[in-house]
Tab-separated table of C-alpha atoms in Angstrom:
chain	number	residue	atom	x	y	z
A	23	MET	CA	7.072	7.964	-21.677
A	24	LYS	CA	5.942	4.766	-20.223
A	25	PHE	CA	6.149	3.823	-16.891
A	26	PHE	CA	5.567	0.773	-14.622
A	27	HIS	CA	2.941	2.354	-11.540
A	28	LEU	CA	3.057	-0.345	-8.428
A	29	SER	CA	2.897	0.110	-4.375
A	30	ASP	CA	2.699	-2.252	-1.483
A	31	LEU	CA	4.826	-4.961	-2.044
A	32	HIS	CA	5.225	-5.799	1.728
A	33	ILE	CA	8.087	-7.926	0.903
A	34	GLY	CA	8.687	-9.969	4.379
A	35	LEU	CA	4.247	-10.430	5.084
A	36	LYS	CA	3.618	-13.401	6.744
A	37	LEU	CA	-0.293	-14.055	6.409
A	38	PHE	CA	-1.492	-16.575	9.059
A	39	ASN	CA	2.065	-17.123	10.453
A	40	ARG	CA	2.559	-18.317	6.694
A	41	ASP	CA	5.510	-17.634	4.790
A	42	LEU	CA	4.673	-15.643	1.707
A	43	LYS	CA	8.839	-15.609	0.261
A	44	GLU	CA	7.895	-17.883	-2.716
A	45	ASP	CA	4.975	-16.420	-3.115
A	46	GLN	CA	6.190	-12.774	-3.349
A	47	GLU	CA	9.162	-14.198	-5.687
A	48	TYR	CA	6.314	-15.225	-7.544
A	49	ILE	CA	5.064	-11.892	-8.332
A	50	LEU	CA	7.657	-10.216	-8.590
A	51	LYS	CA	9.328	-12.214	-11.544
A	52	ARG	CA	5.959	-11.940	-12.896
A	53	ILE	CA	6.065	-8.243	-12.799
A	54	ALA	CA	10.386	-8.368	-14.067
A	55	ASP	CA	8.299	-10.362	-17.253
A	56	LEU	CA	6.067	-7.381	-18.279
A	57	ALA	CA	8.531	-5.041	-17.726
A	58	GLU	CA	10.465	-6.797	-20.346
A	59	ARG	CA	7.493	-7.308	-22.640
A	60	GLU	CA	6.151	-3.498	-22.606
A	61	ARG	CA	9.716	-2.134	-22.535
A	62	PRO	CA	8.610	1.648	-19.906
A	63	ASP	CA	11.111	4.351	-19.988
A	64	ALA	CA	10.500	3.935	-16.320
A	65	VAL	CA	9.048	1.720	-12.457
A	66	VAL	CA	7.815	3.809	-9.826
A	67	VAL	CA	6.922	2.124	-6.649
A	68	ALA	CA	5.176	3.764	-4.064
A	69	GLY	CA	5.630	2.791	-0.712
A	70	ASP	CA	5.902	-0.380	1.331
A	71	ILE	CA	8.318	-1.459	0.147
A	72	TYR	CA	8.549	-3.914	3.495
A	73	ASP	CA	6.568	-4.972	5.597
A	74	ARG	CA	8.089	-4.421	8.397
A	75	ALA	CA	10.492	-0.969	9.307
A	76	VAL	CA	13.124	-3.334	10.269
A	77	PRO	CA	12.853	-6.191	7.689
A	78	SER	CA	14.584	-10.040	8.269
A	79	GLY	CA	18.170	-10.487	5.653
A	80	GLU	CA	15.473	-13.075	3.890
A	81	ALA	CA	13.103	-10.303	3.152
A	82	VAL	CA	16.273	-8.253	1.723
A	83	GLU	CA	17.433	-10.495	-0.714
A	84	VAL	CA	14.232	-10.774	-2.369
A	85	PHE	CA	14.485	-7.233	-2.649
A	86	ASP	CA	17.751	-6.795	-4.006
A	87	HIS	CA	16.842	-10.310	-5.669
A	88	PHE	CA	14.402	-7.392	-7.349
A	89	ILE	CA	15.759	-4.017	-8.774
A	90	ALA	CA	18.929	-6.368	-10.214
A	91	ASP	CA	16.331	-8.946	-12.069
A	92	LEU	CA	14.400	-4.843	-13.551
A	93	THR	CA	18.561	-3.052	-14.089
A	94	ASP	CA	19.618	-6.335	-15.976
A	95	ARG	CA	16.184	-6.228	-18.224
A	96	LEU	CA	15.699	-2.562	-18.267
A	97	PRO	CA	18.957	-1.473	-18.928
A	98	GLY	CA	19.082	2.324	-19.390
A	99	ALA	CA	15.640	2.828	-17.349
A	100	SER	CA	15.008	4.829	-14.357
A	101	ILE	CA	13.744	2.867	-10.977
A	102	MET	CA	12.122	5.284	-8.588
A	103	LEU	CA	10.957	3.641	-4.908
A	104	ILE	CA	9.904	6.154	-2.453
A	105	SER	CA	8.883	4.103	1.463
A	106	GLY	CA	6.080	4.047	3.556
A	107	ASN	CA	4.473	3.366	6.384
A	108	HIS	CA	5.952	-0.072	7.037
A	109	ASP	CA	8.962	1.295	5.809
A	110	SER	CA	12.056	2.842	7.725
A	111	GLY	CA	12.713	6.289	6.134
A	112	ALA	CA	15.763	6.579	7.369
A	113	ARG	CA	16.786	2.430	6.371
A	114	LEU	CA	15.542	2.800	2.943
A	115	ASN	CA	18.187	6.591	2.138
A	116	CYS	CA	21.222	4.902	2.748
A	117	PHE	CA	22.971	4.777	-0.053
A	118	ARG	CA	21.149	7.131	-1.688
A	119	SER	CA	23.206	8.931	-3.976
A	120	VAL	CA	25.434	6.120	-4.710
A	121	LEU	CA	22.509	4.293	-5.918
A	122	ALA	CA	20.846	7.285	-8.012
A	123	ARG	CA	23.448	6.975	-10.632
A	124	GLN	CA	22.892	3.365	-11.169
A	125	ASN	CA	19.216	5.075	-11.957
A	126	VAL	CA	17.622	3.781	-9.002
A	127	HIS	CA	16.381	6.610	-7.013
A	128	MET	CA	15.553	5.216	-3.211
A	129	ILE	CA	14.019	8.006	-1.153
A	130	GLY	CA	12.893	7.360	1.882
A	131	MET	CA	13.064	10.713	3.952
A	132	PRO	CA	10.362	14.220	2.911
A	133	PRO	CA	12.653	17.173	2.926
A	134	GLN	CA	14.645	18.206	6.040
A	135	THR	CA	16.331	21.498	6.300
A	136	LYS	CA	14.470	24.503	5.200
A	137	GLU	CA	17.117	24.567	1.753
A	138	GLU	CA	16.184	20.293	0.743
A	139	HIS	CA	13.294	20.419	-1.543
A	140	MET	CA	11.744	16.523	-2.621
A	141	GLU	CA	13.423	14.528	-5.019
A	142	LYS	CA	12.776	15.870	-8.777
A	143	VAL	CA	14.005	12.990	-11.510
A	144	SER	CA	13.243	14.154	-14.948
A	145	LEU	CA	13.341	12.509	-18.414
A	146	LYS	CA	12.890	13.571	-21.411
A	147	ASP	CA	10.921	11.929	-24.715
A	148	ALA	CA	9.897	13.094	-27.954
A	149	TYR	CA	7.167	15.775	-26.432
A	150	GLY	CA	9.424	17.180	-23.148
A	151	THR	CA	10.219	16.416	-19.993
A	152	VAL	CA	8.343	14.218	-17.535
A	153	ASN	CA	9.921	15.211	-14.229
A	154	PHE	CA	8.799	12.982	-10.927
A	155	TYR	CA	8.565	14.580	-8.078
A	156	LEU	CA	9.249	11.455	-4.894
A	157	LEU	CA	7.000	12.280	-1.512
A	158	PRO	CA	7.929	9.425	1.165
A	159	PHE	CA	5.471	8.741	3.473
A	160	VAL	CA	5.327	11.817	5.852
A	161	ARG	CA	4.128	12.394	8.906
A	162	PRO	CA	3.175	16.232	10.305
A	163	SER	CA	6.044	15.779	12.764
A	164	MET	CA	8.906	14.774	10.094
A	165	VAL	CA	8.816	18.349	8.854
A	166	LYS	CA	8.260	20.685	11.155
A	167	LYS	CA	10.921	22.684	11.314
A	168	VAL	CA	10.882	22.148	7.456
A	169	LEU	CA	7.607	24.197	7.005
A	170	GLU	CA	8.579	26.507	10.205
A	171	GLU	CA	5.570	25.689	11.964
A	172	GLU	CA	4.592	29.388	13.567
A	173	GLU	CA	4.610	28.932	17.453
A	174	GLY	CA	0.952	29.042	18.815
A	175	GLU	CA	-0.521	27.497	15.567
A	176	GLY	CA	-1.162	24.066	16.207
A	177	GLY	CA	0.081	20.940	15.878
A	178	LEU	CA	-0.591	20.833	11.208
A	179	SER	CA	-2.640	18.211	9.754
A	180	TYR	CA	-1.847	15.814	7.239
A	181	ASP	CA	-3.751	17.529	5.068
A	182	GLU	CA	-1.833	21.282	6.065
A	183	THR	CA	1.386	19.551	5.860
A	184	VAL	CA	1.084	17.728	2.252
A	185	ARG	CA	-0.165	20.960	1.103
A	186	ARG	CA	2.328	22.776	2.295
A	187	LEU	CA	5.066	20.376	1.113
A	188	ILE	CA	3.445	20.567	-1.954
A	189	ALA	CA	3.456	24.598	-2.312
A	190	ARG	CA	7.623	24.587	-2.097
A	191	GLU	CA	7.610	22.803	-5.334
A	192	THR	CA	8.023	25.402	-8.391
A	193	VAL	CA	5.605	22.789	-10.718
A	194	ASP	CA	6.161	24.007	-14.149
A	195	PRO	CA	2.885	23.365	-15.481
A	196	ALA	CA	4.330	24.130	-19.463
A	197	GLU	CA	5.460	20.582	-18.753
A	198	ARG	CA	3.778	17.051	-17.482
A	199	ASN	CA	4.748	16.037	-13.840
A	200	VAL	CA	4.114	13.982	-12.063
A	201	LEU	CA	3.601	12.948	-8.403
A	202	VAL	CA	4.451	9.844	-5.964
A	203	SER	CA	4.003	9.803	-3.072
A	204	HIS	CA	2.089	7.228	-0.263
A	205	GLN	CA	-0.776	8.645	1.908
A	206	PHE	CA	-4.334	8.159	2.471
A	207	TYR	CA	-6.206	10.439	-0.458
A	208	LEU	CA	-9.666	11.063	-0.334
A	209	PRO	CA	-10.803	11.326	-3.080
A	210	ALA	CA	-13.188	14.669	-3.615
A	211	GLY	CA	-17.038	14.192	-2.108
A	212	LYS	CA	-16.292	11.329	-0.165
A	213	ARG	CA	-15.879	10.608	4.081
A	214	ALA	CA	-12.648	8.678	4.555
A	215	GLU	CA	-15.821	6.271	6.154
A	216	GLU	CA	-16.733	5.368	3.026
A	217	VAL	CA	-13.709	4.393	1.314
A	218	GLU	CA	-13.076	0.539	1.472
A	219	ARG	CA	-10.066	-0.808	3.264
A	220	MET	CA	-8.375	-3.580	3.616
A	221	ASP	CA	-7.981	-5.524	6.887
A	222	SER	CA	-3.682	-5.613	5.921
A	223	GLU	CA	-3.441	-1.852	6.072
A	224	ILE	CA	-2.699	0.640	8.849
A	225	ARG	CA	-5.682	2.914	9.775
A	226	THR	CA	-5.666	6.105	12.085
A	227	VAL	CA	-8.436	6.421	14.372
A	228	GLY	CA	-10.348	8.858	13.368
A	229	ASN	CA	-8.964	8.997	10.120
A	230	ILE	CA	-6.205	12.059	10.777
A	231	ASP	CA	-4.035	10.921	8.315
A	232	GLU	CA	-5.826	11.520	4.937
A	233	VAL	CA	-5.361	14.211	2.522
A	234	SER	CA	-8.098	16.397	-0.206
A	235	ALA	CA	-7.488	14.580	-3.454
A	236	ASP	CA	-7.908	18.773	-4.908
A	237	VAL	CA	-3.928	18.886	-3.172
A	238	LEU	CA	-3.043	16.836	-6.683
A	239	GLU	CA	-4.279	19.010	-9.184
A	240	PRO	CA	-1.149	20.514	-10.302
A	241	PHE	CA	0.072	17.117	-11.489
A	242	ASP	CA	-1.215	15.131	-14.132
A	243	TYR	CA	-1.022	11.599	-12.879
A	244	ALA	CA	0.133	10.460	-9.355
A	245	ALA	CA	1.357	7.441	-8.726
A	246	LEU	CA	-0.320	6.862	-4.965
A	247	GLY	CA	0.647	4.466	-2.959
A	248	HIS	CA	-0.962	2.906	0.805
A	249	ILE	CA	-4.356	1.733	-0.291
A	250	HIS	CA	-4.185	-1.727	-0.902
A	251	LYS	CA	-7.335	-2.627	-2.981
A	252	PRO	CA	-6.823	-0.413	-6.947
A	253	MET	CA	-9.169	3.163	-5.874
A	254	ARG	CA	-9.028	5.938	-8.262
A	255	ALA	CA	-8.928	9.125	-6.232
A	256	GLY	CA	-9.435	11.167	-9.443
A	257	GLY	CA	-10.255	9.517	-12.296
A	258	GLU	CA	-7.808	7.693	-14.362
A	259	ARG	CA	-4.685	10.954	-13.063
A	260	TYR	CA	-4.466	9.943	-9.584
A	261	ARG	CA	-4.596	6.569	-8.928
A	262	TYR	CA	-3.784	3.633	-6.294
A	263	CYS	CA	-2.025	0.225	-7.872
A	264	GLY	CA	-2.993	-1.684	-4.793
A	265	THR	CA	-0.961	-4.724	-3.897
A	266	PRO	CA	0.506	-6.840	-6.319
A	267	LEU	CA	-0.071	-10.714	-3.792
A	268	ALA	CA	-3.342	-10.373	-1.603
A	269	CYS	CA	-2.018	-9.565	1.805
A	270	SER	CA	-4.971	-10.507	3.726
A	271	VAL	CA	-8.207	-12.260	3.335
A	272	SER	CA	-10.432	-9.151	2.591
A	273	GLU	CA	-8.346	-8.828	-0.204
A	274	ALA	CA	-9.645	-12.450	-1.283
A	275	GLY	CA	-11.113	-12.479	-5.234
A	276	GLN	CA	-9.586	-9.132	-6.391
A	277	GLN	CA	-7.947	-8.869	-9.533
A	278	LYS	CA	-4.309	-7.423	-8.674
A	279	GLY	CA	-2.104	-5.694	-11.235
A	280	VAL	CA	0.831	-3.047	-12.786
A	281	ILE	CA	-0.861	0.063	-14.183
A	282	LEU	CA	1.121	1.155	-17.507
A	283	VAL	CA	0.775	4.455	-17.442
A	284	GLU	CA	1.501	6.650	-21.268
A	285	LEU	CA	2.032	10.468	-21.312
A	286	ARG	CA	1.803	11.694	-24.696
A	287	GLU	CA	1.315	15.246	-25.233
A	288	LYS	CA	0.574	17.735	-22.012
A	289	GLY	CA	-2.679	16.793	-21.010
A	290	GLU	CA	-3.077	13.639	-23.201
A	291	ILE	CA	-2.726	10.283	-20.599
A	292	HIS	CA	-3.315	6.724	-21.255
A	293	THR	CA	-3.625	3.986	-18.311
A	294	GLU	CA	-3.991	-0.082	-19.322
A	295	VAL	CA	-3.745	-2.261	-16.043
A	296	LEU	CA	-1.720	-5.691	-16.811
A	297	PRO	CA	-3.166	-8.529	-14.161
A	298	LEU	CA	-0.836	-10.781	-12.575
A	299	GLU	CA	-2.098	-14.133	-11.598
A	300	PRO	CA	-0.956	-15.297	-7.902
A	301	LEU	CA	1.090	-18.516	-7.430
A	302	ARG	CA	-1.609	-19.363	-4.908
A	303	ARG	CA	-5.117	-17.702	-4.886
A	304	ILE	CA	-6.757	-16.369	-1.438
A	305	ARG	CA	-10.156	-17.430	-1.150
A	306	VAL	CA	-13.130	-18.263	1.410
A	307	ILE	CA	-14.575	-21.031	0.929
A	308	ARG	CA	-18.357	-21.876	2.983
A	309	GLY	CA	-20.903	-24.762	2.766
A	310	THR	CA	-21.102	-27.305	4.925
A	311	LEU	CA	-18.184	-29.631	6.011
A	312	GLU	CA	-19.033	-31.986	3.232
A	313	GLU	CA	-19.326	-28.874	0.281
A	314	VAL	CA	-15.910	-27.461	1.750
A	315	ALA	CA	-13.914	-30.230	2.218
A	316	GLY	CA	-14.925	-31.388	-1.638
A	317	GLN	CA	-13.276	-28.223	-3.074
A	318	GLY	CA	-9.675	-29.145	-2.056
A	319	CYS	CA	-6.656	-27.112	-3.682
A	320	GLY	CA	-4.038	-25.970	-2.629
A	321	ASP	CA	-4.648	-21.886	-2.315
A	322	TYR	CA	-4.499	-20.080	0.959
A	323	VAL	CA	-8.304	-20.614	1.806
A	324	THR	CA	-10.794	-19.483	4.711
A	325	ALA	CA	-13.081	-22.055	5.542
A	326	VAL	CA	-16.397	-21.182	6.579
A	327	LEU	CA	-18.099	-23.513	8.279
A	328	THR	CA	-22.330	-23.954	7.688
A	329	ASP	CA	-23.204	-26.436	9.953
A	330	GLY	CA	-23.288	-25.520	13.573
A	331	GLU	CA	-20.355	-26.917	15.636
A	332	GLY	CA	-20.555	-30.201	15.668
A	333	ARG	CA	-19.357	-32.985	17.245
A	334	ASP	CA	-17.063	-33.920	15.304
A	335	GLY	CA	-14.085	-30.357	15.886
A	336	MET	CA	-10.693	-32.262	15.638
A	337	GLU	CA	-12.042	-35.036	13.317
A	338	ALA	CA	-13.270	-31.975	10.844
A	339	GLN	CA	-10.167	-29.935	11.249
A	340	ASP	CA	-8.161	-33.166	10.377
A	341	ARG	CA	-10.081	-34.030	7.195
A	342	LEU	CA	-9.898	-29.670	5.812
A	343	ARG	CA	-6.160	-30.117	6.683
A	344	ARG	CA	-6.072	-32.732	3.933
A	345	ALA	CA	-8.160	-30.551	1.953
A	346	PHE	CA	-6.592	-27.594	2.030
A	347	PRO	CA	-2.210	-27.995	2.644
A	348	ASN	CA	-2.862	-23.995	2.495
A	349	LEU	CA	-5.585	-23.681	5.441
A	350	LEU	CA	-5.485	-20.134	7.166
A	351	GLU	CA	-7.897	-21.085	9.362
A	352	ILE	CA	-11.897	-22.315	10.006
A	353	ARG	CA	-14.871	-20.571	10.652
A	354	ARG	CA	-17.841	-21.813	11.558
A	355	GLU	CA	-21.247	-19.455	11.019
A	356	THR	CA	-23.221	-18.784	13.697
A	357	ALA	CA	-27.202	-18.083	13.847
A	358	ARG	CA	-25.640	-14.595	14.151
A	359	ARG	CA	-24.681	-14.526	10.482
A	360	ALA	CA	-21.482	-13.023	9.631
A	361	ASP	CA	-20.788	-10.873	6.299
A	362	TYR	CA	-17.235	-13.302	5.014
A	363	GLY	CA	-17.977	-11.486	1.551
A	364	HIS	CA	-16.053	-8.306	3.371
A	365	ALA	CA	-13.911	-10.507	5.807
A	366	PRO	CA	-13.136	-8.916	9.658
A	367	SER	CA	-10.006	-8.799	10.899
A	368	ALA	CA	-8.148	-11.804	10.734
A	369	LEU	CA	-7.701	-11.985	14.314
A	370	GLY	CA	-10.410	-10.799	15.491
A	371	GLU	CA	-9.383	-7.946	17.030
A	372	PRO	CA	-11.754	-5.379	19.017
A	373	ASP	CA	-11.247	-1.360	18.131
A	374	PRO	CA	-9.643	-0.146	20.580
A	375	PHE	CA	-10.746	3.575	20.181
A	376	GLU	CA	-14.298	2.025	20.796
A	377	LEU	CA	-13.108	-0.019	23.829
A	378	CYS	CA	-11.695	2.174	26.051
A	379	CYS	CA	-14.633	5.089	25.140
A	380	ALA	CA	-17.462	1.853	25.981
A	381	PHE	CA	-15.034	2.301	29.551
A	382	LEU	CA	-14.935	5.794	29.971
A	383	LYS	CA	-18.986	5.808	29.162
A	384	ASP	CA	-18.540	9.896	28.907
A	385	ALA	CA	-15.388	11.018	27.652
A	386	GLY	CA	-16.009	14.625	25.860
A	387	GLU	CA	-14.401	15.291	22.766
A	388	GLU	CA	-11.296	16.585	23.689
A	389	GLU	CA	-10.780	13.214	25.574
A	390	ARG	CA	-11.418	11.653	22.853
A	391	GLU	CA	-9.257	13.546	20.891
A	392	ILE	CA	-6.994	13.058	22.856
A	393	LEU	CA	-7.327	9.169	23.329
A	394	LYS	CA	-7.359	8.832	19.131
A	395	GLU	CA	-3.842	10.754	19.583
A	396	VAL	CA	-2.215	8.174	22.063
A	397	ILE	CA	-3.604	5.420	20.240
A	398	ASN	CA	-2.922	6.051	17.180
A	399	ALA	CA	1.201	6.807	18.674
A	400	VAL	CA	1.588	3.288	20.124
A	401	ARG	CA	0.585	1.846	16.995
A	402	GLU	CA	3.461	3.682	15.404
A	403	VAL	CA	5.830	2.900	18.524
A	404	LYS	CA	4.874	-0.935	18.255
A	405	ARG	CA	5.237	-0.701	14.396
A	406	GLY	CA	8.947	-0.023	15.297
């Protein structure tokens, strides 16, 4: 059984207000080309199909063309998609039963009643059955009634929520089982602060959304989404494939790709990363104005000038814009040298939690926890 593992398409994303439609159409076409060459039995997209909960008409059209292209090139293959934290689960759930008849399983919502379970798609090959369990992005509040939270128990954590949802399923250990999920799974032995995150990811204050990766043990493979840099959450078996296209300056230089997963007999798994080359790369170019301008190209570029403020600011901008038609921004190194190997937030936004704590000064632990909840709630409202 061969399948493609993709995630975090973020269709409709804008980078420094630059429309990436052409770049996204290009990379999705490359994915379809790889699918035609490799002939997988299934294509899995582990969440964040769109960049916004209410995508533009153009973004929907790009996604529609991608799915149509895949189904044309892979007749008979199953296509499975789940919602991520950027998506509207209710919108993606629309026409779910109709699409399933066309071998397109687009699951936007986790179980909504006590009788419902995770969507399970079962495929067969020479070695038997492979079960794909599709778990969209879930917040504890979304499944509170389903999990029969006891009065006085207090709110469930993300970790406990995912554990209880998986525990409700009858996962046959004799068969091969795959979980498709979009959450922040923390590798064993690591703290959340040790996991490198990209500027394009939405992070919760206090990392309240972390889920221990040991919950994935019942599955032969976990096709994960949410982390934008390729990462293992536990050997070869539990993996984040990352975005197919860089979504922020912090992803400059990353090799993007599709994970081709091959499940043979029970316990035998082979993975291979099929590289994806973008239409335009994201680059950070550092040096004096002369050095930087001499490297003109059509990529998306952040220029970091090392020769001080200078007296010809406008002239420097004009020169760099001529050298780089897709210039994203110009930064200047100061005496306090910044580390642009790990680019800071594109907008340079201060952390709201730290700002509030600095203002309140002597906030206790209980007040800090309430503050985290309020800031995370505001972020969710802003995303729609």
